[in-house]
Coordinates of C-alpha atoms (C1' of nucleotides) in Angstrom, one line a residue:
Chain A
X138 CA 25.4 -85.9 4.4
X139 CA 24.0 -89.1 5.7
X140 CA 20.8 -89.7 6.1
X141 CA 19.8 -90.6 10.2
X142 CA 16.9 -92.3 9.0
X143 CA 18.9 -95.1 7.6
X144 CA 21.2 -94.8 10.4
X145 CA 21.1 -98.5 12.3
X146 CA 22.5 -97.4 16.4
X147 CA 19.2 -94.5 16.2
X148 CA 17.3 -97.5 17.2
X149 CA 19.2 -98.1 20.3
X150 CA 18.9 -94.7 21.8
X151 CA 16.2 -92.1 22.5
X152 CA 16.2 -91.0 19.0
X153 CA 14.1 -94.0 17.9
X154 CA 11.2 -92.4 19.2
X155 CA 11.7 -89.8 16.4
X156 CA 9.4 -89.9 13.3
X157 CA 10.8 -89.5 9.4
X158 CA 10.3 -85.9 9.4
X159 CA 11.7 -85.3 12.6
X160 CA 14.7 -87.6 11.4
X161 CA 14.8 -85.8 8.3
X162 CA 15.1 -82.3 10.2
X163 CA 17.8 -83.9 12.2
X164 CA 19.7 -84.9 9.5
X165 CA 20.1 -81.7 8.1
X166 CA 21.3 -80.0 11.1
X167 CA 23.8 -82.5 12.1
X168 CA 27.6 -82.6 11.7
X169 CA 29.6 -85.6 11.6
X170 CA 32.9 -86.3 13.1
X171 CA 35.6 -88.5 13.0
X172 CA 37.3 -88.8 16.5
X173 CA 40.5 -90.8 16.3
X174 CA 42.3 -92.7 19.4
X175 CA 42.9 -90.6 22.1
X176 CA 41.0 -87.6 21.2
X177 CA 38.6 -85.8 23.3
X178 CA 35.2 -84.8 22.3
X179 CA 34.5 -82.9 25.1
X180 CA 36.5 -81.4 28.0
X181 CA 35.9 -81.1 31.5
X182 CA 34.4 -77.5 32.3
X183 CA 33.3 -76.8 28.5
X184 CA 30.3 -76.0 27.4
X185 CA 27.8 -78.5 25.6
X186 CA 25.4 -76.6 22.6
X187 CA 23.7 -80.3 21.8
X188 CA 23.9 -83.6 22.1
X189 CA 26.4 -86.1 20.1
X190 CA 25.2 -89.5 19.3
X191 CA 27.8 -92.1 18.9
X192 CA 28.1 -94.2 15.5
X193 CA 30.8 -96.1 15.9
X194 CA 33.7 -96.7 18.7
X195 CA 34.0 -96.2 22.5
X196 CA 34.7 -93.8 25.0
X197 CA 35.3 -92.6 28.2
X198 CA 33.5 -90.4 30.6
X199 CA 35.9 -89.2 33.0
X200 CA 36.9 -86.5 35.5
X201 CA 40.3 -85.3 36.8
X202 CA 40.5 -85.8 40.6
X203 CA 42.7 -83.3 43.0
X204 CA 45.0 -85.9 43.8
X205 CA 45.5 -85.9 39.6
X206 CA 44.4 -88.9 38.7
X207 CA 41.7 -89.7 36.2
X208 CA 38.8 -90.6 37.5
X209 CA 36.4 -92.6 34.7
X210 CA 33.0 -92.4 35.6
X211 CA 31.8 -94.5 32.5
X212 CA 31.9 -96.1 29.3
X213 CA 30.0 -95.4 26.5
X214 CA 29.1 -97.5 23.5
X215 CA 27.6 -97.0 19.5
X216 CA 23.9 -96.2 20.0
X217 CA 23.9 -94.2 23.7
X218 CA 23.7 -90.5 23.1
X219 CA 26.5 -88.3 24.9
X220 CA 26.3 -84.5 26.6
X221 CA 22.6 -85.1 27.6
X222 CA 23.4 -84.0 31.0
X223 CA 25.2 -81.3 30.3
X224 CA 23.1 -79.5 27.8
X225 CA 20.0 -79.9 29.7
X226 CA 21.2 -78.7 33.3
X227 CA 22.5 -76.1 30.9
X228 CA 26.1 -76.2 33.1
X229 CA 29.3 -76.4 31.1
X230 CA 30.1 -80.6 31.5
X231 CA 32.1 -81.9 34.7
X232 CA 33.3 -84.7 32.7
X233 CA 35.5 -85.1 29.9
X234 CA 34.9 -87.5 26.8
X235 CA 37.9 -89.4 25.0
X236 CA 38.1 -91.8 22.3
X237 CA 39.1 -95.4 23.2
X238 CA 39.1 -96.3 20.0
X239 CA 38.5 -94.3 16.7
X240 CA 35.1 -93.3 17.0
X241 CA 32.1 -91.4 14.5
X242 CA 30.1 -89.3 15.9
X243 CA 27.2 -87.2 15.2
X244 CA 26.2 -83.5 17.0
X245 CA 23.0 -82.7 16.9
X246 CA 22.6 -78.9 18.2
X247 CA 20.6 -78.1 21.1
X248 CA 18.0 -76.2 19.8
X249 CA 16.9 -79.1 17.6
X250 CA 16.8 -81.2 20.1
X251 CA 14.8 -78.9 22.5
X252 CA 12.5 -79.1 19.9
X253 CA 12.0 -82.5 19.8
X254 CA 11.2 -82.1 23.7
X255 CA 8.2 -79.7 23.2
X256 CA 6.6 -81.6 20.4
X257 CA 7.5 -85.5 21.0
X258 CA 6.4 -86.4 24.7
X259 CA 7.7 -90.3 23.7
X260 CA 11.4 -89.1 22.9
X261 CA 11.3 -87.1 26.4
X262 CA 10.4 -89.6 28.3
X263 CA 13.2 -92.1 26.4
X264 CA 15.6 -89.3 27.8
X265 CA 14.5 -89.2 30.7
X266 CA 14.4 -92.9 31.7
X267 CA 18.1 -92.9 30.4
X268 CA 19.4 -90.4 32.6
X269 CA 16.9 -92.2 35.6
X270 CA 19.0 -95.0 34.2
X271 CA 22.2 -93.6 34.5
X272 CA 21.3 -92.1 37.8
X273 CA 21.0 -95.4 39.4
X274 CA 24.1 -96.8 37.7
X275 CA 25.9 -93.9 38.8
X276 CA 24.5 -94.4 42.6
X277 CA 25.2 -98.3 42.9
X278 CA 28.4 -97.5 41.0
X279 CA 29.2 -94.8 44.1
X280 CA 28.4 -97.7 46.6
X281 CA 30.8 -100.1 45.2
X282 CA 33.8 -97.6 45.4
X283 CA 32.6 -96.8 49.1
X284 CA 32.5 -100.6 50.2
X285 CA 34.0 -103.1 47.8
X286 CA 37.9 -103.8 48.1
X287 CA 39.6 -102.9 45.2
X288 CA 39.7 -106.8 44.4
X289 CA 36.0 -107.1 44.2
X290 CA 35.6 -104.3 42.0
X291 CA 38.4 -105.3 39.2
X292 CA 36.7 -108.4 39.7
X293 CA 33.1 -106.8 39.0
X294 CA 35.2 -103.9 35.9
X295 CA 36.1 -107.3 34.1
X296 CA 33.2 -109.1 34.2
X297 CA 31.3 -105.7 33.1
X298 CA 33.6 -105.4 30.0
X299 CA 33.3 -108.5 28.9
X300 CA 29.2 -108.5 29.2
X301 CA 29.1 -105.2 27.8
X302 CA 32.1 -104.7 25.0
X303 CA 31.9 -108.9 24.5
X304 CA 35.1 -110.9 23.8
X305 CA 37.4 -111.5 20.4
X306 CA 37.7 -115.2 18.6
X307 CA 40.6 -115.9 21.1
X308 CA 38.1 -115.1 24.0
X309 CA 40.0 -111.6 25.2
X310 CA 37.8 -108.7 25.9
X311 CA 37.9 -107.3 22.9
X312 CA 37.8 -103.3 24.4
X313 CA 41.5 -102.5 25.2
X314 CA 42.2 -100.6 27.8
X315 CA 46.0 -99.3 29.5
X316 CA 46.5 -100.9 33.0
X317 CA 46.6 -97.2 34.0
X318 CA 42.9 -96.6 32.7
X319 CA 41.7 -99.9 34.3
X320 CA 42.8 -98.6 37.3
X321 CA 41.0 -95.6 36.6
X322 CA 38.3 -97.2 36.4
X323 CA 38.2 -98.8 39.8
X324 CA 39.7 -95.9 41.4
X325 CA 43.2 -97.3 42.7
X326 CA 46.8 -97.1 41.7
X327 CA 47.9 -98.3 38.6
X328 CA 50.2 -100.4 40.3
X329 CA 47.7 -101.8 42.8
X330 CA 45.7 -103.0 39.4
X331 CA 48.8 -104.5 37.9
X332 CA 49.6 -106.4 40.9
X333 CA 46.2 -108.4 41.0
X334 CA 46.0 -108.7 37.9
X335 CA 48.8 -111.0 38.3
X336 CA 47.5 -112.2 41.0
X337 CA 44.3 -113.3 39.4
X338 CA 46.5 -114.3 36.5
X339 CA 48.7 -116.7 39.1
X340 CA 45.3 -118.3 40.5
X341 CA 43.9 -119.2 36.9
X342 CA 41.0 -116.9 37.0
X343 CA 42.3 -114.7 33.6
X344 CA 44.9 -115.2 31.6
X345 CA 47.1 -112.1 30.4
X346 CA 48.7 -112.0 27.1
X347 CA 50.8 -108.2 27.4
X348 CA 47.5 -106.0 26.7
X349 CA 45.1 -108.9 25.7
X350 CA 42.9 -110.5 28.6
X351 CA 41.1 -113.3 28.8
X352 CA 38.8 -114.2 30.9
X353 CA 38.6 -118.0 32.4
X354 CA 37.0 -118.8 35.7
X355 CA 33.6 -116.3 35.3
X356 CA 32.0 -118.2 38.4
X357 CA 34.6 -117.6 40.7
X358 CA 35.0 -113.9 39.6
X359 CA 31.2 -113.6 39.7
X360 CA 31.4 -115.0 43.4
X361 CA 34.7 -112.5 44.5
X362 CA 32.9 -109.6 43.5
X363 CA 29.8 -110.8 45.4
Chain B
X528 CA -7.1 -81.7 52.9
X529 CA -4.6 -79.2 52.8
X530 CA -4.3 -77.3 49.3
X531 CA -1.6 -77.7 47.0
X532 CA -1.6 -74.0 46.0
X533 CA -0.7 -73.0 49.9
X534 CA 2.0 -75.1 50.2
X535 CA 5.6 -73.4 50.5
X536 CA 7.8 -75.9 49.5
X537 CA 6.2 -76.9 45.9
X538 CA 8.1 -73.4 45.2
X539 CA 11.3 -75.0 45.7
X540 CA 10.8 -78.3 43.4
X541 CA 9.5 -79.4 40.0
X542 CA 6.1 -78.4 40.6
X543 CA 6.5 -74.8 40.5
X544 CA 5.4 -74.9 37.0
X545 CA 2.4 -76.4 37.8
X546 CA -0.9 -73.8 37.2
X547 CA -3.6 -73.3 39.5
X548 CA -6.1 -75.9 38.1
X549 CA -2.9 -78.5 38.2
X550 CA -2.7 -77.8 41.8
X551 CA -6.5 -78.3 42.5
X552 CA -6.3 -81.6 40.8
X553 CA -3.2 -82.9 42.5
X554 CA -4.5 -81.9 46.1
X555 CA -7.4 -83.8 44.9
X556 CA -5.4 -86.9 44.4
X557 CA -2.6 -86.8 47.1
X558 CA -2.2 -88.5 50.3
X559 CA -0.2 -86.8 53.5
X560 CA 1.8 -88.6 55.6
X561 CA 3.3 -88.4 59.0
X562 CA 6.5 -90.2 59.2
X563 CA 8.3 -90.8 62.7
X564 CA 12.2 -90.0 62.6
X565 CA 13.4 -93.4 62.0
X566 CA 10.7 -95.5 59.9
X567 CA 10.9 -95.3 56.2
X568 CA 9.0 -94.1 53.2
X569 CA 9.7 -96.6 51.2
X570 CA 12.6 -99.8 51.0
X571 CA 15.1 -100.7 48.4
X572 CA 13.3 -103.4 46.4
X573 CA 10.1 -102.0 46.8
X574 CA 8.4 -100.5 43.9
X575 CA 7.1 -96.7 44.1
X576 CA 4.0 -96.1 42.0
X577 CA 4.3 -91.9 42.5
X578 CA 6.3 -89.6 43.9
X579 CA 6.7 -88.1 47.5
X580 CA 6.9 -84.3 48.1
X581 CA 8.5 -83.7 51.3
X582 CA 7.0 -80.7 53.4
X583 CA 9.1 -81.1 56.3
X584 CA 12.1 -83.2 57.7
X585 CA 14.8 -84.7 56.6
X586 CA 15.7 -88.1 55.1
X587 CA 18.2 -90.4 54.3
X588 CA 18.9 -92.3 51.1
X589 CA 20.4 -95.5 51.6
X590 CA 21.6 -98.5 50.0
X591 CA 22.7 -102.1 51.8
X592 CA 26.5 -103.3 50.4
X593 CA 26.8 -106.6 49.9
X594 CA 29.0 -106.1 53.7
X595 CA 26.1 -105.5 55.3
X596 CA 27.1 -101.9 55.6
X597 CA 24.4 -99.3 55.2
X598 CA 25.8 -96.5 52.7
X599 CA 24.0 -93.0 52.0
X600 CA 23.5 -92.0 48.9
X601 CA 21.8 -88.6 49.2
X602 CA 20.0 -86.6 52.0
X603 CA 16.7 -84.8 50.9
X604 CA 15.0 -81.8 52.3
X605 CA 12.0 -80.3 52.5
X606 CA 11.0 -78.8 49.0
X607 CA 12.6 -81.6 46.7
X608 CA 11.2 -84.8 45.5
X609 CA 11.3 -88.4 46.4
X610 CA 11.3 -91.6 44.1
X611 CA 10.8 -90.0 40.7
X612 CA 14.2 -92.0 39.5
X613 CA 11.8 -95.1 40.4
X614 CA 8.8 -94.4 39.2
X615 CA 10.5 -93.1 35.5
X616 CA 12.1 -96.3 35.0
X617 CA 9.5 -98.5 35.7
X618 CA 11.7 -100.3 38.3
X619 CA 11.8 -100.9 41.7
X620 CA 14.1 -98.2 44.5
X621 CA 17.6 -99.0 44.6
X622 CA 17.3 -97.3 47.5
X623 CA 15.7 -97.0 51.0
X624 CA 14.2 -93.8 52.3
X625 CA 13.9 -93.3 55.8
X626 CA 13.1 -90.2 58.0
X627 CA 16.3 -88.7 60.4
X628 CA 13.8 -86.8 61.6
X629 CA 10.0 -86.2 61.9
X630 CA 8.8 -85.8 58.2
X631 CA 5.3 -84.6 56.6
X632 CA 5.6 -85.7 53.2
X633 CA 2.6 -86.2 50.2
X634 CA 2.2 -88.9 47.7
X635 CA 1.1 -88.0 44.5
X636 CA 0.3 -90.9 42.4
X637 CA 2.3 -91.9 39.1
X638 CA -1.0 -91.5 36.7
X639 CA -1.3 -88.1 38.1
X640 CA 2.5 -87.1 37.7
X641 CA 2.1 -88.8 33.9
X642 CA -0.5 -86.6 33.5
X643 CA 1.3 -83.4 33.9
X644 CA 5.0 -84.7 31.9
X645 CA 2.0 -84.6 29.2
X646 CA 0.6 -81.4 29.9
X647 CA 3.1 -79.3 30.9
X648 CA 6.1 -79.1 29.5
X649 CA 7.8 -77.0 31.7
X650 CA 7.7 -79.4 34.5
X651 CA 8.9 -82.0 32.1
X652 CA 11.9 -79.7 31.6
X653 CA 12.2 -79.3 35.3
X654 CA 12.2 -83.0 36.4
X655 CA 14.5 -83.5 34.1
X656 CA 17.0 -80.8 35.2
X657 CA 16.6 -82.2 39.1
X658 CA 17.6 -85.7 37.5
X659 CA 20.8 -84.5 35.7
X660 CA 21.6 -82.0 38.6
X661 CA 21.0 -85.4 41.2
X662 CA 23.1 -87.5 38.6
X663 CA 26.1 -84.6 38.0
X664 CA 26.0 -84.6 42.3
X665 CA 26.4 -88.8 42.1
X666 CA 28.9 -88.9 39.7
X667 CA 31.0 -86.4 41.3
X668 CA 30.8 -87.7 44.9
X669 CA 31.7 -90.9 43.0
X670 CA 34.7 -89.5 41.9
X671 CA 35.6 -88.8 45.7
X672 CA 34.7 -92.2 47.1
X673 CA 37.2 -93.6 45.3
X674 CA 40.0 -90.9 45.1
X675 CA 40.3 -89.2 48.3
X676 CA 40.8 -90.1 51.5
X677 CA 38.6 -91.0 54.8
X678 CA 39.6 -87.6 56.3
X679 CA 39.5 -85.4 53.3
X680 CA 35.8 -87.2 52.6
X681 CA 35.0 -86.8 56.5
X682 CA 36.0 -82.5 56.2
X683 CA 34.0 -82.4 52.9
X684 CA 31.3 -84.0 54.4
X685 CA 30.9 -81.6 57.2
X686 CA 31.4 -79.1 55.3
X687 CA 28.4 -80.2 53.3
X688 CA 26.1 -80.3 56.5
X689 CA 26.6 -77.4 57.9
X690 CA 25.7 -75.3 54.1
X691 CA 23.5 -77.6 53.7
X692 CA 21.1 -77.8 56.6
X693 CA 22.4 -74.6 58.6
X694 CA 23.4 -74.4 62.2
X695 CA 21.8 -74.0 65.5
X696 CA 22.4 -70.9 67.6
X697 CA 25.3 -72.5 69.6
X698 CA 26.7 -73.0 66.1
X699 CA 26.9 -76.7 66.2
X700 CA 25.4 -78.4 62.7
X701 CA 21.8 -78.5 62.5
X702 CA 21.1 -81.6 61.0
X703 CA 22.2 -84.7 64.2
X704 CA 23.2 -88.1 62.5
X705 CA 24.7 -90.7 64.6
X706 CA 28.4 -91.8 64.2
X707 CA 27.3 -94.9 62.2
X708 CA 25.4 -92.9 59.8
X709 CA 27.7 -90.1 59.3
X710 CA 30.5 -93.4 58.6
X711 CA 27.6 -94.8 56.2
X712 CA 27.6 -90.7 54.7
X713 CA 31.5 -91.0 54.3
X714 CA 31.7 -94.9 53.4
X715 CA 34.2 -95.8 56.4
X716 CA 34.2 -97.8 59.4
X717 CA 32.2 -96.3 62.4
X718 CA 35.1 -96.7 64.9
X719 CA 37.3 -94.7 61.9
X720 CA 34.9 -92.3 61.6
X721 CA 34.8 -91.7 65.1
X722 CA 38.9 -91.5 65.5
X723 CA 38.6 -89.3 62.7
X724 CA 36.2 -87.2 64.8
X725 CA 38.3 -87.2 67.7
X726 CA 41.5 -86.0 65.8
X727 CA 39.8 -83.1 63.9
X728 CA 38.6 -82.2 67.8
X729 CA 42.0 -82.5 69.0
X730 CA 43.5 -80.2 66.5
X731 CA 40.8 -77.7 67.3
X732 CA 38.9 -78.3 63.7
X733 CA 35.7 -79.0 65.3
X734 CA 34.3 -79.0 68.6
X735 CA 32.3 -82.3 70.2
X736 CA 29.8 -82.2 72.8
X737 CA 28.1 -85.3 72.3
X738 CA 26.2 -85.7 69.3
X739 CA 26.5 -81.6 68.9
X740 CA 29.8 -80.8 66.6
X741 CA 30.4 -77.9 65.7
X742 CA 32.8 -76.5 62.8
X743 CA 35.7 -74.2 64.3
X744 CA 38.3 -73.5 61.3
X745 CA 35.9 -73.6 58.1
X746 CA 38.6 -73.1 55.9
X747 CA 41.7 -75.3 57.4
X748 CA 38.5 -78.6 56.7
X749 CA 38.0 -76.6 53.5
X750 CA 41.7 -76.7 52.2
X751 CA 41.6 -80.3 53.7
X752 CA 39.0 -81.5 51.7
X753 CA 40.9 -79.5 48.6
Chain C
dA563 C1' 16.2 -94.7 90.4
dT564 C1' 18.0 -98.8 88.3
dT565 C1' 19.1 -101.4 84.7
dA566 C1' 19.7 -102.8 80.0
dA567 C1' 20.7 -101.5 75.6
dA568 C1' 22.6 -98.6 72.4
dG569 C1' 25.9 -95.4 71.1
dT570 C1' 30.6 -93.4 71.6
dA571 C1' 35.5 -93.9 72.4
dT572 C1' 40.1 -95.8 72.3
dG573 C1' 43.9 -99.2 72.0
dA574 C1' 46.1 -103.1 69.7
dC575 C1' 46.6 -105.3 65.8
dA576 C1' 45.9 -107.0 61.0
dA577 C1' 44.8 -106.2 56.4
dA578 C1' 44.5 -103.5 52.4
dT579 C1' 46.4 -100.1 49.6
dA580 C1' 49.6 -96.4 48.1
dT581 C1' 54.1 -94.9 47.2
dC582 C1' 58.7 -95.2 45.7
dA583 C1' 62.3 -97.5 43.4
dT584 C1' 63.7 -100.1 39.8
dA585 C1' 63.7 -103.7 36.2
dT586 C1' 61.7 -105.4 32.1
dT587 C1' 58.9 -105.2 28.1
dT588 C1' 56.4 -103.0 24.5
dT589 C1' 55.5 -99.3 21.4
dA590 C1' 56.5 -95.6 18.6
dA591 C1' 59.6 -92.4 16.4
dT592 C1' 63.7 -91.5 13.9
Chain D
dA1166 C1' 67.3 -101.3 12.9
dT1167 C1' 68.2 -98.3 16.7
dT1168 C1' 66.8 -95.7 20.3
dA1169 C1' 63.9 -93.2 23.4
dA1170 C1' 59.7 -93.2 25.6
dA1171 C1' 55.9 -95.3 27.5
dA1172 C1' 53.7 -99.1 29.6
dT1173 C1' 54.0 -103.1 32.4
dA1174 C1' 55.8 -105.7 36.3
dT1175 C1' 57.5 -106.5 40.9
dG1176 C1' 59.8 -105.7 45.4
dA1177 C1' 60.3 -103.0 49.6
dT1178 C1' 58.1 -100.1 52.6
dA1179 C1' 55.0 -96.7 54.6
dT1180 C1' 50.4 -95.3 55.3
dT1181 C1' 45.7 -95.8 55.6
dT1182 C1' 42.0 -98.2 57.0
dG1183 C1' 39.4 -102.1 59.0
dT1184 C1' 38.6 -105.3 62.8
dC1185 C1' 38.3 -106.9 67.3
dA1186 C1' 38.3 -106.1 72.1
dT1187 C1' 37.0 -103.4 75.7
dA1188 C1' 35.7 -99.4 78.4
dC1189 C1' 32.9 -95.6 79.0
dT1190 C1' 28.7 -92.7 78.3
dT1191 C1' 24.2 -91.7 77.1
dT1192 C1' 19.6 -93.0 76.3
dA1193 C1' 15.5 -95.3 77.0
dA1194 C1' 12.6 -98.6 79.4
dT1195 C1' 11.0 -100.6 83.5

DNA sequence: ATTAAAGTATGACAAATATCATATTTTAAT
DNA sequence: ATTAAAATATGATATTTGTCATACTTTAAT
């Protein structure tokens, strides 16, 4: 078992407010899992006993829509902790959580963290202010769907992937995702995001190489998705 | 000054856990307001050093697009809190507040609500489950934003009214927004909100006299809004 | 009471987007 | 290496939704 003290992404999350022996109790009550590709570590409508805190990889937050198609709500990245939501309301999740890439992830179990509520006020209030956080994320994100055109907000998805996941040596965002879940993510049909992205592709502003894309004009994307 | 401890609606938010002497000191510190249907309690951009407890009235949370097109995030009743996502984070409103009707709300100031997160750890708990139930709400009506349609968001949407904020006698929904703002609640044109309107009248869905509708077949919008 | 302004309503049309069909390419399995 | 399945691409078309114009109605101010 590993130790979470010299675990690196603790310091990018809530947990850093969390003091050796609290770190040391943690580690012993973890469990570490591997997640590979296209796993779920959650499912929509199951319940959540703790909180899992992401090593390594990406994944997706989403939720199945009537019409059945997959609705992602968010990514989420080594360091950000996953289920808070959930296990706090106490409700079983209304999202589901899948690998985008092979992933390693800790659980921590819900009474531990409790725990840490009562007797750490500073690791609270870090929870807090990320849920505040995702909050308003989650209410500008609501806004765009409701007023942008679906151009302006593949526009806005590509420019958020490449500030948040970066970009490979050949400058291609280096997260991968299917046409089908980039359409997912701004909420329109996979072939409606196929045909601008060869649209933007025609007018020089990416460049698509099959599943790699680049992209090259960040100015005039910036301006199109105002 | 009117006492904390004799107010009705603290029993419906976060600060039911607060104890007698908690009350005492937070009448102490707390300013009333009376706010005229139609002027705000605070704008998007401005920064909120507290938060508001509404006693009675109704308001609108709103966001300007980037189309110049107001869109609604959330309306809040009497009993629940304003601005706490705001003051938590340290960071200006993403949104405006302003009354749709005549409001009474307090203002309890930040150092005061600090004060009790350190105290009392049961309110703690319970601002936190408000957050996560207002960011489970967000993320779902996300989800509909961008995957249903105008109608099935416009049949939901009354739907919501009418459980939400009742009806009056001559059973037409309590709660009176204008066309533009129940487009803003809906993220549609006015003019297709307002054909929308018509049609569901036509088909004998809802009746409209004037700004009174009222809900006819309950489960014919229901199945619409699936 | 009269008038102006705001809100509501509807038609005509344009633009955006979804759907269906089908072709091509890539990926994975045998 | 071959084949089947999945993913990507694109055209044709239908549907949804937005925009602009205009008329009517209600509300509020003088």
């Amino acid at each position: 078992m590993s130790k979470c003290e010299q675990c690196i992404v603790r310091e990018f999350s809530s947990l850093k407010a969390l003091n050796k022996e609290e770190l040391l109790k943690m580690a012993n009550c973890k469990t570490s899992y591997t997640i590979k590709k296209g796993e779920s570590i959650f499912e929509e409508g199951e319940s959540v006993n703790g909180i899992y805190c992401i090593k390594d990889g990406v994944c997706k937050l989403s939720k199945l829509s009537a019409n059945g198609k997959d609705q992602i709500v968010k990514l989420v990245k080594p360091g950000e902790l996953l289920g808070q939501r959930s296990m706090i309301s106490d409700e079983p999740t209304n999202l589901s959580a899948v690998a985008l890439e092979d992933m390693e992830v800790c659980f921590i179990p819900k009474s531990e963290v409790l725990g840490f509520f009562n007797n750490n006020n500073q690791f609270s209030m870090n929870v807090m202010k990320t849920i505040c956080g995702d909050l308003k994320e989650s209410d500008d994100h609501m806004v765009s769907m409701a007023q942008k055109t679906v151009k302006e907000r593949l526009a806005e998805t590509l420019l958020y992937l490449e500030d948040t996941f970066g970009k490979n040596e050949d400058g291609s965002l280096h997260i991968q995702l299917s046409r089908e879940e980039l359409a997912g993510m701004i909420g329109t049909a996979t072939e409606s995001c196929i045909r601008l992205l060869s649209e933007f592709n025609k007018n020089g502003l990416i460049d698509i190489n099959g599943k790699r894309i680049s992209i090259i004009e960040k100015n005039k994307l910036k301006r199109m998705a105002e």
